[in-house]
Coordinates of C-alpha atoms and ligand atoms in Angstrom, one line a residue:
X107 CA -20.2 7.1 131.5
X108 CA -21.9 7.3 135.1
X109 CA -19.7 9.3 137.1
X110 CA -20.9 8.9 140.8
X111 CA -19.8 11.1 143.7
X112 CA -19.7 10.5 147.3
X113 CA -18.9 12.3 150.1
X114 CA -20.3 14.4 153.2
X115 CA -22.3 17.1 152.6
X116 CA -20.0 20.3 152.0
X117 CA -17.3 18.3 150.3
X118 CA -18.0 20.1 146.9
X119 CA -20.1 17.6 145.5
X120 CA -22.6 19.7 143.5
X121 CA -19.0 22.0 142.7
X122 CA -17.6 19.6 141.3
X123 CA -20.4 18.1 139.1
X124 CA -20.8 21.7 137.9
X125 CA -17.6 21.6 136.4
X126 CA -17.6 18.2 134.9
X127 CA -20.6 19.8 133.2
X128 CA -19.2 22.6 131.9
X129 CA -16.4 20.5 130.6
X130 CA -17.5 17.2 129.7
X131 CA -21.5 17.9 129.2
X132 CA -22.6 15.0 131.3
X133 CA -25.7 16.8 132.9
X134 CA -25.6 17.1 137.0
X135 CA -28.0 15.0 138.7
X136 CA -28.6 16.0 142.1
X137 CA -31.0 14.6 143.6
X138 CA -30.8 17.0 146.6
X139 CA -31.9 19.7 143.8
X140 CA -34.6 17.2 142.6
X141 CA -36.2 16.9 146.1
X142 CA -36.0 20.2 146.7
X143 CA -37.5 21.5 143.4
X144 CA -40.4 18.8 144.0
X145 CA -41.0 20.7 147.4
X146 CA -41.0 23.6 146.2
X147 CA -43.9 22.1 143.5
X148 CA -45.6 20.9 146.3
X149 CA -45.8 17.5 144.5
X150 CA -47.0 14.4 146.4
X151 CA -43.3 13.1 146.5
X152 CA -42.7 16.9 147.4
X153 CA -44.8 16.5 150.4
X154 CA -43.6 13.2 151.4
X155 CA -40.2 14.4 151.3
X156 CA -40.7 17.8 152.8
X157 CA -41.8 16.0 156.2
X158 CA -38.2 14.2 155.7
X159 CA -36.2 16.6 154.5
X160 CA -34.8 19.5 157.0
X161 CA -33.8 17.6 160.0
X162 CA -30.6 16.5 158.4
X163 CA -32.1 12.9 157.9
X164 CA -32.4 10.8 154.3
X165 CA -35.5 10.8 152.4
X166 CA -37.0 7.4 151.9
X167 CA -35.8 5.2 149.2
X168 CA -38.7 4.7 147.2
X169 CA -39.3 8.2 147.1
X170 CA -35.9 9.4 146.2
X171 CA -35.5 6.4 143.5
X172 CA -39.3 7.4 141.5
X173 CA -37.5 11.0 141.6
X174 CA -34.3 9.7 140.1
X175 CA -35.8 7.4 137.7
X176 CA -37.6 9.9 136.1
X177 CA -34.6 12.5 135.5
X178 CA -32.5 9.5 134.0
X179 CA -35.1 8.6 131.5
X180 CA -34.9 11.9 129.9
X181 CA -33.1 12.3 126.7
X182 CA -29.6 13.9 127.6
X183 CA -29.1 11.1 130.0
X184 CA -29.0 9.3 127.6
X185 CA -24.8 9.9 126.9
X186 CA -23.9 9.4 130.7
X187 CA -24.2 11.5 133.7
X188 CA -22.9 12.7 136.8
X189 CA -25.0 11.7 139.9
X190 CA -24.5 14.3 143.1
X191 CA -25.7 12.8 146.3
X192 CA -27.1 9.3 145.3
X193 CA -26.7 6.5 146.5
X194 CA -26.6 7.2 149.6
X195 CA -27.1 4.0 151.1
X196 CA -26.3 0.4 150.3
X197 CA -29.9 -0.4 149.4
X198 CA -29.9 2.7 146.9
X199 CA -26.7 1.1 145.5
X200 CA -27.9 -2.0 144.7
X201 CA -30.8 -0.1 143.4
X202 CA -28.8 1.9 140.7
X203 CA -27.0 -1.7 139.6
X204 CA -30.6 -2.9 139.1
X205 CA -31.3 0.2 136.8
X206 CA -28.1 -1.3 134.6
X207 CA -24.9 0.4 133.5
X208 CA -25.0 3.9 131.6
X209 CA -21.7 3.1 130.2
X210 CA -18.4 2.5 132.5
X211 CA -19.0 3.6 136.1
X212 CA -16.3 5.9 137.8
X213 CA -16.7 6.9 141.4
X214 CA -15.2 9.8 143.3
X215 CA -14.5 9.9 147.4
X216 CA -13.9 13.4 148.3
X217 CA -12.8 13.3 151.4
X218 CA -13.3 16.3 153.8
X219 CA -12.8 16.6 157.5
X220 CA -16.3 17.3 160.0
X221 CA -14.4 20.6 160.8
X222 CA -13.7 21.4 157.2
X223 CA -17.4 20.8 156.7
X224 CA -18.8 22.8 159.4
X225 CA -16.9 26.0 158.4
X226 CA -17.8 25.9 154.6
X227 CA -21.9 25.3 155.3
X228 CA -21.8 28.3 157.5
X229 CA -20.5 30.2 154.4
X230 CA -22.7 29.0 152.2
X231 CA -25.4 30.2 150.4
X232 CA -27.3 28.8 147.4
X233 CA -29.6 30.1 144.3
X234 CA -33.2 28.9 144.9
X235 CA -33.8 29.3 141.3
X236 CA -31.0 27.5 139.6
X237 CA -29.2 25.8 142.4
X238 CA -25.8 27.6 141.8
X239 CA -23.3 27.3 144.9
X240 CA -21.4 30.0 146.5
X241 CA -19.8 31.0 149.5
X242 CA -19.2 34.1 151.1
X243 CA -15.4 34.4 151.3
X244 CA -13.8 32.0 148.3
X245 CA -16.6 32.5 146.4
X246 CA -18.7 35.4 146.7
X247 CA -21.5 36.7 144.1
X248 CA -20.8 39.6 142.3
X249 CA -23.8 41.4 144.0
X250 CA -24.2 40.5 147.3
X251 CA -26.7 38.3 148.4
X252 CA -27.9 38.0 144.4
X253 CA -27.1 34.7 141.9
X254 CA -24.7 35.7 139.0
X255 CA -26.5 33.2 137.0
X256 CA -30.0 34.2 137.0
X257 CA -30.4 37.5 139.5
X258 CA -32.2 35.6 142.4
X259 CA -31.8 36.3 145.4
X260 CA -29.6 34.4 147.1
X261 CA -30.1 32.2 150.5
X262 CA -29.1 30.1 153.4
X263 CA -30.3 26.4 152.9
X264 CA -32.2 25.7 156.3
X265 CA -30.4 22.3 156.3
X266 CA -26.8 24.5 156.8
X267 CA -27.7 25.3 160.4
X268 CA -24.8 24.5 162.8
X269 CA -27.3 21.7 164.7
X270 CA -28.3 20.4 161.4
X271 CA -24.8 20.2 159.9
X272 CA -24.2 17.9 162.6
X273 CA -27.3 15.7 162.0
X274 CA -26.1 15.5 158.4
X275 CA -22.9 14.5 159.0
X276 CA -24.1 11.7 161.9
X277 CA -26.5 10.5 158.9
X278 CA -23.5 10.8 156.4
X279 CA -21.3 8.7 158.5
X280 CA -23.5 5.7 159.5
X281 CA -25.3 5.7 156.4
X282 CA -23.3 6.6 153.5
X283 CA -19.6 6.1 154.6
X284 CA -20.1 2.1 153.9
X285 CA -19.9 3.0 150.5
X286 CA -16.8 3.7 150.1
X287 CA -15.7 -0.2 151.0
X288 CA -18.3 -1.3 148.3
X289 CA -16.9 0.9 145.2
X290 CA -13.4 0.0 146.7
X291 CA -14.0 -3.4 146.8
X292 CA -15.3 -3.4 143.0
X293 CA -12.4 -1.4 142.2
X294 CA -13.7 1.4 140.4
X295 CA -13.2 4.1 143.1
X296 CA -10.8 7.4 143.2
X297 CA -10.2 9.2 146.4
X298 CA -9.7 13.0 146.0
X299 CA -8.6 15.3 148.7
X300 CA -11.9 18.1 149.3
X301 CA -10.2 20.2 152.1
X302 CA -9.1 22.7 150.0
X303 CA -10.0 25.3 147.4
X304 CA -12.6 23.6 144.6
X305 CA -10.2 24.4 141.7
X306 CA -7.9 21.8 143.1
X307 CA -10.8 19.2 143.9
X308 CA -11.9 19.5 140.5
X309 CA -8.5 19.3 138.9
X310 CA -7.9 15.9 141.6
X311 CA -11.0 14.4 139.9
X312 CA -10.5 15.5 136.2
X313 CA -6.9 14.0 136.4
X314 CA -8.7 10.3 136.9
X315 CA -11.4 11.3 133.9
X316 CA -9.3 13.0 131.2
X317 CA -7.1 10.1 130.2
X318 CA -10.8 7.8 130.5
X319 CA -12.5 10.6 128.3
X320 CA -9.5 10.7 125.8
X321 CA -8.7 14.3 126.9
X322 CA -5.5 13.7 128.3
X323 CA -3.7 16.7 130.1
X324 CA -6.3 19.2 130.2
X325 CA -6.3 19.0 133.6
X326 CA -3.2 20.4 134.4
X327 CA -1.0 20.3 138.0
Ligands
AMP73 P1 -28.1 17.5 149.4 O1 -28.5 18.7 148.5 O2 -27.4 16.4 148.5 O3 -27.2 17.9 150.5 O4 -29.4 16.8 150.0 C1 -30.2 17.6 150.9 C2 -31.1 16.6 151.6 O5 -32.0 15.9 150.7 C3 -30.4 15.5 152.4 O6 -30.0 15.9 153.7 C4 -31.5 14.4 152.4 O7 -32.5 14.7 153.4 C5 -32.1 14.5 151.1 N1 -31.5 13.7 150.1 C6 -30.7 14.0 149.0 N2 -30.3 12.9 148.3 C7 -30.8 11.9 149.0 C8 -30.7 10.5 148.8 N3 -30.0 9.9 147.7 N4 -31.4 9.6 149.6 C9 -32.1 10.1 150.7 N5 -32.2 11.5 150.9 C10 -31.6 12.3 150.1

């Protein structure tokens, strides 16, 4: 199954695709983390994204596509997957129909409010390493300022600036918002409610997928 989830940035996107890891084993495509990790690399799609990236603009297309390709050609892609932050525009869209099905195709909306947004990126701070997500009041590390996970010291994304935020969420509206009439219209979209705590945003979304996954009422309330 491709599990696709849209929605601004802060709406618990990479959260949520966490957990349907951890309970499904669909591995997390971000390709936020795959941009970032080619950055860091310094590869030539790095450096042609690393003049993109930052401003709270998209990366273009092509780039962001050769990136994605790549991941979903490797083996445990094979099963299905869950993709965190793409498409992100109609033309990536119709790009991911051209690449052909990886089994039925379940889309997620969660919806969060542009205040709801700007007050969880403030709190937020991320694993270079390994990507993990926390925040500093409803989810803290266990050692402040160091990743549970993998001991790294933890940091501030310099895309979850307050002026950034809002050049995200400008770029989110025009851009990727459209979507949501698209995977409507095709019928294979679920609209979850991301203004509150994650364990409820990931129990809104695993309500739609247990009873497709034949796991029906692990969820819970
Ligand atoms: P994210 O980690 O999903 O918030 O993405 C961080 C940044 O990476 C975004 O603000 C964009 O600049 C870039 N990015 C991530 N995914 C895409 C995409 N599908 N298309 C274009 N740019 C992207």
């Amino acid at each position: 199954m491709r599990i696709i989830l849209l929605g601004a940035p802060g709406s618990g996107k990479g959260t949520v695709a966490e957990a349907l890891r951890a309970v499904y084993g669909f591995p997390k495509i971000s390709t936020g983390d795959l941009l970032r990790e080619a950055v860091r690399e310094k590869t030539s799609l790095g450096l042609v994204a690393a003049s993109q990236m930052g401003k709270g603009g998209l990366v273009d297309d092509a780039t962001v596509l050769a990136l994605l390709r790549e991941r979903l050609a490797k083996a445990d892609c094979q099963g299905g997957y869950v993709l965190d932050g793409f498409p992100r525009t109609l033309a990536q869209a119709d790009s991911l129909e051209a690449l052909g099905p990886a089994g039925p195709e379940t889309v997620f909306d969660l919806q969060v409010s542009d205040e709801t947004v700007l007050a969880r990126l403030a709190n937020r701070r991320t694993c270079p390493s390994c990507e993990a997500i926390y925040h500093l009041v409803n989810k803290p590390p266990k050692t402040p300022g160091v990743c549970d996970v993998c001991g790294t010291a933890l940091v501030q994304r310099n895309d979850d600036t307050p002026e950034v935020i809002r050049e995200r969420l400008k770029t989110y509206h025009a851009k990727t918002e459209p979507l949501i009439a698209r995977y409507a219209a095709k019928g294979n979209l679920h609209v979850v409610d991301g203004n509150g705590p994650s364990e409820a945003e990931v129990r809104g979304v695993r309500r739609v997928l247990d009873p497709l996954l034949g796991r029906p009422g692990g969820a819970g309330k």
